[in-house]
Amino acid sequence: MRTTQLDLFGADFTADPHPDLRRLRSDSPVHHDPATGLWLVSRYADVRAVLADPEAFHPDNALTAVTPIPRPVLRVLARAGFSLPPTLANNGTDTHTDLRRLVAGFLTPARVAGFEARIASLCEERLASPTDLHADLARDLPCVVLMEVLGITDVDVPALKAWSTASLELFWGNPSVERQHELAVQAGEFHQWLTRRIRAASPDGDDLFSALRQHGTPVREAAGLCYFLLIAGQETTTQLLSTLLDRVLRHPDLWARLAADEPGLAAACVEEVLRREPPVTTWRRVTSRPVTLAGVDLPAGAPLLLMLAGTGSDPEVFAEPESFCPGRSGARRHLAFGFGRHYCLGAGLARLEGEVVLRTVARRFPDLRLAAIEPPPMLGLLSFRAPLSVPSSAPRPSSRGRRQRTRTPRAARGGRSGRCR
Ligand code: HEM
């Protein structure tokens, strides 16, 4: 393994992590990265085993800043009353079950399904003449949807997006100390806004803030939970939508089949992007006791970086993993949403948003093309990767808004599961 060349924040790794992920899986499946101090775990079976064993592998470090925050910046956070006690993703204690149940109540399959028409209409509203599908559509839509799902009103969406992107960079980026200072101010403002809203919540409201109050969750825990949820519940889906639109638009034949409403194809494309290029590329755990993983002895307290993006391309699990193959068998075995006790609570909502947005854009603009073929600028954080722009050519919308359903000949579809690319 080219240990010296592996740079988890480098431009090459961000542009295409797959060559390094392949080398890690084959040469050094549990690999110590001296730059971050993390142990990189890259094979599907090992990552799944770690996620399935919450006793040996704790989630406590899930939200720890990968670039240590120096004391003066910590003081900025402390002055804002900022703290992230164990609540959901970073909670290995008994309080996790109750808090998870409370949030799950807002994300039941029935409640999520009830948002399908609303997602389509929000998408239509943003499609007057799209020039960049990231800025026009992917950036804000998931935030608007999440607030409605959680019953939260009076939200300044641009402010919330600025706070949440700053928070991602502070905790998962590699910023300079000056930059950390700016980001900490933003993270602190976000936390203070949440604390105010939780304190002001109506005791009999049906929104998330009220539910936390009714549950008796202390304000500090409630603010920490909301801080994570309001970021995780929309930034990840923004990233999914941008990657999805960019990747599928690179295959005009696939786009034509989506525009023709081929049943199940949009959902299959979402799954294939989650497998091969998941928005959450890595997630962390820490060993609670000495363990041996893939033949490597790890002490208690060893911080692990689970390479989720690499697991979806493990040839032991997925045949021809480099091919983009919507409808492949076993497609949903990927670990893009984690596994086990902390499995993503928003998986259903994220999948629905991806499917509805892809279908709606393709129907409305059957001739849409990427305006630039070269690789887009990418967000490249420790755990998040996605295009930061998806420039599209200005097409004429389909006259009826929805294209008439046409049968694509079976031969052109490449059989039942479609052709791999
Ligand atoms: C494509 C979009 C998304 C991806 C790729 C994603 C991925 C993940 C991953 C990898 C985890 C950690 C799982 C583990 O530790 O085993 C997680 C946890 C979580 N996600 Fe998501 N997520 C997405 C969207 C969402 C949305 C839309 C919501 C909420 C509406 C959400 C809420 C959560 C919560 C609450 C947890 C913590 C669950 C717990 O600890 O019990 N996520 N997600």
Short mmCIF file of C-alpha atoms and ligand atoms in Angstrom, two decimals:
data_model
loop_
_atom_site.label_atom_id
_atom_site.label_comp_id
_atom_site.label_asym_id
_atom_site.label_seq_id
_atom_site.Cartn_x
_atom_site.Cartn_y
_atom_site.Cartn_z
CA MET A 1 0.00 0.00 0.00
CA ARG A 2 1.37 3.46 -0.94
CA THR A 3 1.00 4.66 2.63
CA THR A 4 2.88 7.89 2.03
CA GLN A 5 0.62 8.89 -0.84
CA LEU A 6 -2.72 8.30 0.81
CA ASP A 7 -4.23 11.71 1.62
CA LEU A 8 -7.84 11.49 2.73
CA PHE A 9 -8.28 15.23 2.08
CA GLY A 10 -6.21 15.36 -1.12
CA ALA A 11 -7.58 16.48 -4.49
CA ASP A 12 -6.83 13.08 -6.09
CA PHE A 13 -8.65 11.11 -3.39
CA THR A 14 -11.62 13.48 -3.54
CA ALA A 15 -11.79 13.34 -7.34
CA ASP A 16 -11.71 9.52 -7.38
CA PRO A 17 -11.15 7.55 -4.16
CA HIS A 18 -11.70 4.17 -5.81
CA PRO A 19 -8.09 3.33 -6.79
CA ASP A 20 -6.96 3.89 -3.18
CA LEU A 21 -10.00 2.08 -1.77
CA ARG A 22 -9.25 -0.88 -4.04
CA ARG A 23 -5.62 -0.98 -2.84
CA LEU A 24 -6.70 -0.73 0.79
CA ARG A 25 -9.13 -3.65 0.42
CA SER A 26 -6.59 -5.89 -1.24
CA ASP A 27 -3.31 -4.93 0.47
CA SER A 28 -4.13 -3.48 3.88
CA PRO A 29 -7.78 -3.96 4.89
CA VAL A 30 -7.19 -2.56 8.39
CA HIS A 31 -4.74 0.22 7.76
CA HIS A 32 -3.29 2.85 10.11
CA ASP A 33 -3.36 6.36 8.64
CA PRO A 34 -0.63 8.37 10.39
CA ALA A 35 -2.03 11.73 9.22
CA THR A 36 -5.34 11.33 11.08
CA GLY A 37 -4.46 8.59 13.58
CA LEU A 38 -7.46 6.59 12.29
CA TRP A 39 -7.53 2.87 11.45
CA LEU A 40 -9.08 2.54 7.97
CA VAL A 41 -11.35 -0.51 7.61
CA SER A 42 -12.23 -1.10 3.97
CA ARG A 43 -13.66 -4.58 3.32
CA TYR A 44 -17.44 -5.04 3.29
CA ALA A 45 -17.43 -8.01 5.68
CA ASP A 46 -15.23 -6.25 8.26
CA VAL A 47 -17.20 -2.98 8.15
CA ARG A 48 -20.47 -4.83 8.52
CA ALA A 49 -19.07 -6.87 11.43
CA VAL A 50 -17.97 -3.67 13.20
CA LEU A 51 -21.38 -2.02 12.72
CA ALA A 52 -23.11 -5.18 13.94
CA ASP A 53 -21.20 -5.25 17.24
CA PRO A 54 -22.02 -2.15 19.31
CA GLU A 55 -20.45 -3.70 22.42
CA ALA A 56 -16.94 -3.98 20.98
CA PHE A 57 -17.20 -0.93 18.72
CA HIS A 58 -18.68 2.20 20.25
CA PRO A 59 -20.08 5.16 18.29
CA ASP A 60 -18.74 7.76 20.73
CA ASN A 61 -16.35 9.37 18.20
CA ALA A 62 -18.93 9.70 15.39
CA LEU A 63 -19.11 13.50 15.73
CA THR A 64 -15.58 14.26 16.94
CA ALA A 65 -13.75 16.92 14.89
CA VAL A 66 -11.19 15.08 12.76
CA THR A 67 -8.97 18.17 12.71
CA PRO A 68 -8.41 18.91 16.40
CA ILE A 69 -10.00 22.18 17.50
CA PRO A 70 -7.47 24.39 19.32
CA ARG A 71 -8.27 26.00 22.67
CA PRO A 72 -9.10 29.53 21.41
CA VAL A 73 -11.63 28.09 18.95
CA LEU A 74 -13.07 25.83 21.65
CA ARG A 75 -13.63 29.00 23.68
CA VAL A 76 -15.72 30.44 20.81
CA LEU A 77 -17.90 27.33 20.93
CA ALA A 78 -18.09 27.35 24.73
CA ARG A 79 -19.17 31.02 24.77
CA ALA A 80 -22.06 30.05 22.48
CA GLY A 81 -23.04 27.26 24.90
CA PHE A 82 -22.22 24.69 22.19
CA SER A 83 -22.01 21.02 23.19
CA LEU A 84 -22.66 17.66 21.60
CA PRO A 85 -23.61 15.21 24.37
CA PRO A 86 -24.42 11.61 23.33
CA THR A 87 -27.87 11.60 21.66
CA LEU A 88 -28.18 9.59 18.42
CA ALA A 89 -25.24 8.79 16.12
CA ASN A 90 -22.68 9.35 18.92
CA ASN A 91 -24.67 7.65 21.66
CA GLY A 92 -23.63 4.22 22.94
CA THR A 93 -25.59 4.61 26.19
CA ASP A 94 -29.07 3.47 27.24
CA THR A 95 -30.65 6.83 26.36
CA HIS A 96 -30.17 6.08 22.65
CA THR A 97 -33.22 3.80 22.29
CA ASP A 98 -35.72 6.36 23.60
CA LEU A 99 -34.34 9.28 21.63
CA ARG A 100 -34.20 7.15 18.47
CA ARG A 101 -37.84 6.16 18.99
CA LEU A 102 -38.86 9.80 19.39
CA VAL A 103 -37.19 10.83 16.10
CA ALA A 104 -38.41 7.68 14.29
CA GLY A 105 -41.97 8.83 15.00
CA PHE A 106 -41.44 11.67 12.50
CA LEU A 107 -40.04 9.32 9.85
CA THR A 108 -42.44 6.38 9.72
CA PRO A 109 -42.87 4.84 6.23
CA ALA A 110 -46.47 6.14 6.07
CA ARG A 111 -45.51 9.70 7.03
CA VAL A 112 -42.60 9.73 4.57
CA ALA A 113 -44.76 8.34 1.74
CA GLY A 114 -47.21 11.19 2.38
CA PHE A 115 -44.53 13.64 1.20
CA GLU A 116 -44.16 12.22 -2.31
CA ALA A 117 -46.42 14.76 -4.02
CA ARG A 118 -44.94 17.63 -2.02
CA ILE A 119 -41.38 16.66 -3.06
CA ALA A 120 -42.47 16.53 -6.71
CA SER A 121 -44.11 19.93 -6.48
CA LEU A 122 -41.09 21.53 -4.75
CA CYS A 123 -38.97 20.06 -7.53
CA GLU A 124 -41.26 21.44 -10.28
CA GLU A 125 -41.15 24.91 -8.68
CA ARG A 126 -37.37 24.94 -8.91
CA LEU A 127 -37.17 23.81 -12.51
CA ALA A 128 -38.21 26.96 -14.42
CA SER A 129 -34.94 27.06 -16.34
CA PRO A 130 -32.29 25.07 -14.57
CA THR A 131 -28.68 26.01 -15.26
CA ASP A 132 -27.07 24.28 -12.28
CA LEU A 133 -29.05 21.41 -10.78
CA HIS A 134 -27.03 21.64 -7.57
CA ALA A 135 -27.73 25.34 -6.89
CA ASP A 136 -31.23 25.38 -8.41
CA LEU A 137 -32.53 22.17 -6.92
CA ALA A 138 -30.33 19.87 -4.83
CA ARG A 139 -28.98 22.46 -2.40
CA ASP A 140 -32.21 23.65 -0.75
CA LEU A 141 -34.95 21.14 -1.54
CA PRO A 142 -33.99 18.53 1.11
CA CYS A 143 -33.82 21.27 3.75
CA VAL A 144 -37.33 22.49 2.94
CA VAL A 145 -38.62 18.90 2.97
CA LEU A 146 -36.91 18.03 6.27
CA MET A 147 -38.32 21.09 8.05
CA GLU A 148 -41.83 20.16 6.90
CA VAL A 149 -41.36 16.53 7.94
CA LEU A 150 -40.25 17.67 11.40
CA GLY A 151 -43.07 20.26 11.59
CA ILE A 152 -40.60 23.14 11.95
CA THR A 153 -41.85 26.45 10.57
CA ASP A 154 -40.34 29.97 10.24
CA VAL A 155 -36.99 28.74 8.98
CA ASP A 156 -34.51 30.91 7.11
CA VAL A 157 -33.32 28.20 4.70
CA PRO A 158 -30.20 30.05 3.40
CA ALA A 159 -29.10 30.72 7.02
CA LEU A 160 -29.65 27.10 8.00
CA LYS A 161 -27.70 25.89 4.96
CA ALA A 162 -24.81 28.24 5.79
CA TRP A 163 -24.75 27.00 9.38
CA SER A 164 -24.89 23.35 8.39
CA THR A 165 -22.23 23.50 5.65
CA ALA A 166 -19.96 25.38 8.08
CA SER A 167 -20.56 22.65 10.67
CA LEU A 168 -19.67 19.87 8.21
CA GLU A 169 -16.38 21.60 7.44
CA LEU A 170 -15.59 22.24 11.11
CA PHE A 171 -16.11 18.61 12.16
CA TRP A 172 -15.17 16.66 9.00
CA GLY A 173 -12.83 19.02 7.14
CA ASN A 174 -9.20 20.02 7.37
CA PRO A 175 -9.52 23.80 7.92
CA SER A 176 -6.81 26.23 9.01
CA VAL A 177 -7.08 27.68 12.52
CA GLU A 178 -8.40 31.00 11.09
CA ARG A 179 -11.03 29.11 9.14
CA GLN A 180 -11.92 26.99 12.20
CA HIS A 181 -12.57 30.24 14.03
CA GLU A 182 -15.05 31.45 11.38
CA LEU A 183 -16.73 28.05 11.24
CA ALA A 184 -17.05 27.88 15.03
CA VAL A 185 -18.89 31.23 15.03
CA GLN A 186 -21.41 29.78 12.55
CA ALA A 187 -21.78 26.48 14.44
CA GLY A 188 -22.31 28.46 17.66
CA GLU A 189 -25.03 30.62 16.07
CA PHE A 190 -26.80 27.50 14.84
CA HIS A 191 -26.69 25.91 18.28
CA GLN A 192 -27.98 29.09 19.93
CA TRP A 193 -30.86 29.32 17.44
CA LEU A 194 -31.80 25.71 18.22
CA THR A 195 -31.61 26.30 21.97
CA ARG A 196 -33.90 29.34 21.67
CA ARG A 197 -36.41 27.42 19.53
CA ILE A 198 -36.43 24.45 21.94
CA ARG A 199 -36.94 26.71 24.95
CA ALA A 200 -39.80 28.52 23.16
CA ALA A 201 -41.49 25.31 21.92
CA SER A 202 -45.17 24.89 22.68
CA PRO A 203 -45.79 22.10 25.21
CA ASP A 204 -48.61 20.76 23.04
CA GLY A 205 -47.20 21.33 19.55
CA ASP A 206 -46.64 18.49 17.11
CA ASP A 207 -43.21 19.56 15.86
CA LEU A 208 -39.83 18.08 16.82
CA PHE A 209 -38.97 20.82 19.34
CA SER A 210 -42.28 20.31 21.14
CA ALA A 211 -41.86 16.54 21.08
CA LEU A 212 -38.49 16.86 22.82
CA ARG A 213 -40.04 19.13 25.43
CA GLN A 214 -42.94 16.71 26.00
CA HIS A 215 -40.42 13.88 26.33
CA GLY A 216 -38.61 15.83 29.05
CA THR A 217 -35.29 15.82 27.19
CA PRO A 218 -32.94 18.33 28.87
CA VAL A 219 -32.34 21.38 26.65
CA ARG A 220 -28.64 20.60 26.24
CA GLU A 221 -29.38 17.08 24.93
CA ALA A 222 -32.27 18.34 22.80
CA ALA A 223 -30.08 21.00 21.17
CA GLY A 224 -27.32 18.45 20.48
CA LEU A 225 -29.82 16.03 18.93
CA CYS A 226 -31.36 18.75 16.74
CA TYR A 227 -27.94 20.03 15.70
CA PHE A 228 -27.03 16.59 14.33
CA LEU A 229 -30.46 15.81 12.87
CA LEU A 230 -30.96 19.13 11.08
CA ILE A 231 -27.57 18.69 9.41
CA ALA A 232 -27.66 14.92 8.73
CA GLY A 233 -31.27 15.02 7.56
CA GLN A 234 -30.64 17.35 4.64
CA GLU A 235 -26.93 17.87 3.77
CA THR A 236 -26.56 14.17 2.95
CA THR A 237 -29.61 14.23 0.70
CA THR A 238 -28.35 17.36 -1.07
CA GLN A 239 -25.17 15.39 -1.76
CA LEU A 240 -27.14 12.35 -2.95
CA LEU A 241 -29.21 14.46 -5.38
CA SER A 242 -26.16 16.18 -6.87
CA THR A 243 -24.26 12.92 -7.37
CA LEU A 244 -27.34 11.19 -8.74
CA LEU A 245 -28.15 13.89 -11.32
CA ASP A 246 -24.53 14.24 -12.37
CA ARG A 247 -23.96 10.49 -12.76
CA VAL A 248 -27.21 9.65 -14.52
CA LEU A 249 -26.93 12.60 -16.93
CA ARG A 250 -23.65 11.10 -18.10
CA HIS A 251 -25.72 8.28 -19.66
CA PRO A 252 -28.14 9.82 -22.21
CA ASP A 253 -29.72 6.42 -22.93
CA LEU A 254 -30.53 5.99 -19.25
CA TRP A 255 -31.94 9.51 -19.11
CA ALA A 256 -34.21 8.72 -22.07
CA ARG A 257 -35.54 5.63 -20.27
CA LEU A 258 -36.22 7.69 -17.14
CA ALA A 259 -38.01 10.34 -19.21
CA ALA A 260 -40.14 7.54 -20.65
CA ASP A 261 -41.12 6.56 -17.10
CA GLU A 262 -39.60 3.07 -17.11
CA PRO A 263 -41.03 1.51 -13.95
CA GLY A 264 -38.57 1.09 -11.09
CA LEU A 265 -35.64 2.65 -12.95
CA ALA A 266 -35.34 5.84 -10.87
CA ALA A 267 -35.27 3.85 -7.61
CA ALA A 268 -32.69 1.48 -9.11
CA CYS A 269 -30.46 4.43 -10.11
CA VAL A 270 -30.67 5.82 -6.56
CA GLU A 271 -29.56 2.45 -5.15
CA GLU A 272 -26.68 2.16 -7.59
CA VAL A 273 -25.36 5.63 -6.72
CA LEU A 274 -25.67 4.83 -3.00
CA ARG A 275 -23.65 1.65 -3.58
CA ARG A 276 -20.88 3.08 -5.73
CA GLU A 277 -20.70 6.74 -4.66
CA PRO A 278 -22.44 7.17 -1.32
CA PRO A 279 -22.66 10.72 0.04
CA VAL A 280 -21.49 9.51 3.46
CA THR A 281 -18.19 8.00 2.39
CA THR A 282 -16.93 6.99 5.83
CA TRP A 283 -18.21 6.71 9.41
CA ARG A 284 -16.39 6.28 12.69
CA ARG A 285 -16.34 3.88 15.61
CA VAL A 286 -13.91 3.34 18.50
CA THR A 287 -12.90 -0.01 20.02
CA SER A 288 -14.12 -0.52 23.59
CA ARG A 289 -11.62 -3.35 24.25
CA PRO A 290 -8.68 -5.00 22.49
CA VAL A 291 -9.93 -6.72 19.32
CA THR A 292 -8.48 -8.49 16.29
CA LEU A 293 -9.92 -7.34 12.98
CA ALA A 294 -8.83 -8.92 9.67
CA GLY A 295 -5.79 -10.30 11.52
CA VAL A 296 -4.76 -6.90 12.91
CA ASP A 297 -4.61 -6.51 16.70
CA LEU A 298 -6.16 -3.25 17.87
CA PRO A 299 -5.96 -1.87 21.41
CA ALA A 300 -8.94 -0.52 23.34
CA GLY A 301 -9.67 3.06 22.28
CA ALA A 302 -8.51 2.62 18.67
CA PRO A 303 -10.44 5.05 16.43
CA LEU A 304 -11.74 3.34 13.28
CA LEU A 305 -12.70 4.92 9.97
CA LEU A 306 -15.16 2.63 8.21
CA MET A 307 -14.70 3.16 4.46
CA LEU A 308 -18.37 2.88 3.46
CA ALA A 309 -17.63 4.07 -0.07
CA GLY A 310 -15.20 1.19 -0.54
CA THR A 311 -17.57 -1.48 0.76
CA GLY A 312 -20.03 -0.87 -2.08
CA SER A 313 -17.31 -1.78 -4.57
CA ASP A 314 -16.04 -4.88 -2.77
CA PRO A 315 -15.88 -7.62 -5.46
CA GLU A 316 -16.56 -10.24 -2.77
CA VAL A 317 -20.12 -8.85 -2.58
CA PHE A 318 -20.85 -7.00 -5.84
CA ALA A 319 -19.99 -8.43 -9.27
CA GLU A 320 -18.39 -5.94 -11.66
CA PRO A 321 -18.44 -3.28 -8.96
CA GLU A 322 -17.06 -0.53 -11.23
CA SER A 323 -20.05 -0.80 -13.57
CA PHE A 324 -23.05 1.46 -13.09
CA CYS A 325 -25.73 -1.17 -13.25
CA PRO A 326 -29.18 -0.06 -12.05
CA GLY A 327 -31.30 -3.07 -11.12
CA ARG A 328 -28.32 -5.35 -10.33
CA SER A 329 -29.21 -8.22 -8.05
CA GLY A 330 -28.59 -7.61 -4.35
CA ALA A 331 -28.24 -3.86 -4.97
CA ARG A 332 -29.64 -2.91 -1.56
CA ARG A 333 -26.96 -4.82 0.36
CA HIS A 334 -24.76 -1.72 0.35
CA LEU A 335 -23.83 -0.07 3.66
CA ALA A 336 -24.44 3.55 2.59
CA PHE A 337 -26.92 3.98 5.46
CA GLY A 338 -24.86 2.02 7.98
CA PHE A 339 -26.10 -1.18 9.63
CA GLY A 340 -27.47 -2.36 12.97
CA ARG A 341 -28.42 -0.29 16.01
CA HIS A 342 -27.59 3.09 14.46
CA TYR A 343 -28.93 2.36 10.95
CA CYS A 344 -29.93 5.65 9.34
CA LEU A 345 -33.40 6.78 10.41
CA GLY A 346 -33.83 8.86 7.25
CA ALA A 347 -33.02 6.16 4.67
CA GLY A 348 -36.62 5.98 3.45
CA LEU A 349 -36.94 9.75 3.10
CA ALA A 350 -33.59 10.08 1.30
CA ARG A 351 -34.49 7.28 -1.12
CA LEU A 352 -37.88 8.85 -1.83
CA GLU A 353 -36.36 12.28 -2.47
CA GLY A 354 -33.80 10.79 -4.85
CA GLU A 355 -36.37 8.80 -6.78
CA VAL A 356 -38.97 11.57 -7.06
CA VAL A 357 -36.45 14.25 -8.03
CA LEU A 358 -34.84 12.07 -10.69
CA ARG A 359 -38.21 11.10 -12.18
CA THR A 360 -39.55 14.65 -12.11
CA VAL A 361 -36.50 16.26 -13.75
CA ALA A 362 -36.26 13.57 -16.44
CA ARG A 363 -39.97 13.78 -17.33
CA ARG A 364 -39.89 17.56 -17.48
CA PHE A 365 -36.61 17.79 -19.44
CA PRO A 366 -36.18 14.62 -21.51
CA ASP A 367 -33.40 16.26 -23.53
CA LEU A 368 -31.45 17.66 -20.59
CA ARG A 369 -27.67 17.34 -20.91
CA LEU A 370 -24.71 18.20 -18.72
CA ALA A 371 -23.25 21.52 -19.84
CA ALA A 372 -19.74 20.39 -18.92
CA ILE A 373 -18.41 16.89 -19.32
CA GLU A 374 -15.24 17.37 -17.26
CA PRO A 375 -15.43 16.25 -13.63
CA PRO A 376 -17.25 18.80 -11.44
CA PRO A 377 -15.72 20.54 -8.41
CA MET A 378 -16.26 18.21 -5.46
CA LEU A 379 -16.99 18.59 -1.78
CA GLY A 380 -14.23 16.48 -0.21
CA LEU A 381 -14.54 16.09 3.56
CA LEU A 382 -13.52 13.10 5.67
CA SER A 383 -17.05 11.64 5.54
CA PHE A 384 -18.83 13.53 2.76
CA ARG A 385 -18.22 13.66 -0.99
CA ALA A 386 -20.42 15.06 -3.78
CA PRO A 387 -20.37 17.44 -6.77
CA LEU A 388 -20.68 21.12 -5.85
CA SER A 389 -22.22 21.98 -9.18
CA VAL A 390 -24.18 20.12 -11.84
CA PRO A 391 -24.30 22.54 -14.79
CA SER A 392 -26.96 21.59 -17.31
CA SER A 393 -27.72 22.85 -20.80
CA ALA A 394 -30.86 24.98 -21.06
CA PRO A 395 -33.38 22.64 -22.61
CA ARG A 396 -36.97 23.33 -23.61
CA PRO A 397 -39.30 21.70 -21.10
CA SER A 398 -41.60 18.99 -22.29
CA SER A 399 -44.81 20.76 -23.41
CA ARG A 400 -47.05 18.79 -21.06
CA GLY A 401 -44.66 18.98 -18.13
CA ARG A 402 -44.94 15.20 -18.05
CA ARG A 403 -43.93 13.18 -21.08
CA GLN A 404 -46.33 10.67 -22.44
CA ARG A 405 -45.33 7.22 -21.33
CA THR A 406 -43.63 5.40 -24.20
CA ARG A 407 -42.48 1.81 -24.22
CA THR A 408 -38.73 1.48 -24.57
CA PRO A 409 -38.00 -1.65 -26.61
CA ARG A 410 -36.72 -4.46 -24.41
CA ALA A 411 -33.58 -4.79 -26.51
CA ALA A 412 -32.74 -1.11 -25.92
CA ARG A 413 -33.29 -1.59 -22.20
CA GLY A 414 -30.76 -4.40 -22.14
CA GLY A 415 -33.01 -7.01 -20.56
CA ARG A 416 -34.84 -7.05 -17.25
CA SER A 417 -32.23 -5.31 -15.18
CA GLY A 418 -30.95 -2.93 -17.87
CA ARG A 419 -27.43 -2.65 -19.21
CA CYS A 420 -24.42 -2.04 -17.03
CA ARG A 421 -22.16 0.84 -17.86
C1 HEM B 1 -28.54 9.87 1.27
C2 HEM B 1 -28.79 10.37 2.46
C3 HEM B 1 -28.26 9.79 3.73
C4 HEM B 1 -27.19 8.97 3.97
C5 HEM B 1 -26.21 8.41 2.93
C6 HEM B 1 -27.13 8.72 5.38
C7 HEM B 1 -26.18 7.93 6.01
C8 HEM B 1 -26.14 7.67 7.36
C9 HEM B 1 -25.14 6.86 8.03
C10 HEM B 1 -23.95 6.19 7.34
C11 HEM B 1 -25.44 6.82 9.35
C12 HEM B 1 -24.66 6.08 10.44
C13 HEM B 1 -25.25 4.69 10.59
C14 HEM B 1 -24.50 3.79 11.54
O1 HEM B 1 -23.77 4.26 12.42
O2 HEM B 1 -24.67 2.55 11.41
C15 HEM B 1 -26.64 7.60 9.54
C16 HEM B 1 -27.25 7.80 10.74
C17 HEM B 1 -28.35 8.61 10.92
N1 HEM B 1 -29.05 9.28 9.94
FE1 HEM B 1 -28.68 9.27 7.96
N2 HEM B 1 -28.17 9.37 5.98
C18 HEM B 1 -28.89 10.03 5.02
C19 HEM B 1 -30.04 10.78 5.19
C20 HEM B 1 -30.66 11.00 6.39
C21 HEM B 1 -31.90 11.70 6.58
C22 HEM B 1 -32.75 12.28 5.42
C23 HEM B 1 -32.17 11.71 7.91
C24 HEM B 1 -33.33 12.29 8.67
C25 HEM B 1 -34.40 12.78 8.14
C26 HEM B 1 -31.10 10.99 8.57
C27 HEM B 1 -31.01 10.77 9.93
C28 HEM B 1 -30.07 9.96 10.53
C29 HEM B 1 -30.05 9.71 11.97
C30 HEM B 1 -31.01 10.28 13.00
C31 HEM B 1 -28.97 8.86 12.20
C32 HEM B 1 -28.50 8.32 13.55
C33 HEM B 1 -29.28 7.06 13.88
C34 HEM B 1 -28.88 6.47 15.22
O3 HEM B 1 -27.77 6.70 15.68
O4 HEM B 1 -29.71 5.75 15.79
N3 HEM B 1 -30.21 10.58 7.62
N4 HEM B 1 -27.05 8.09 8.31
#
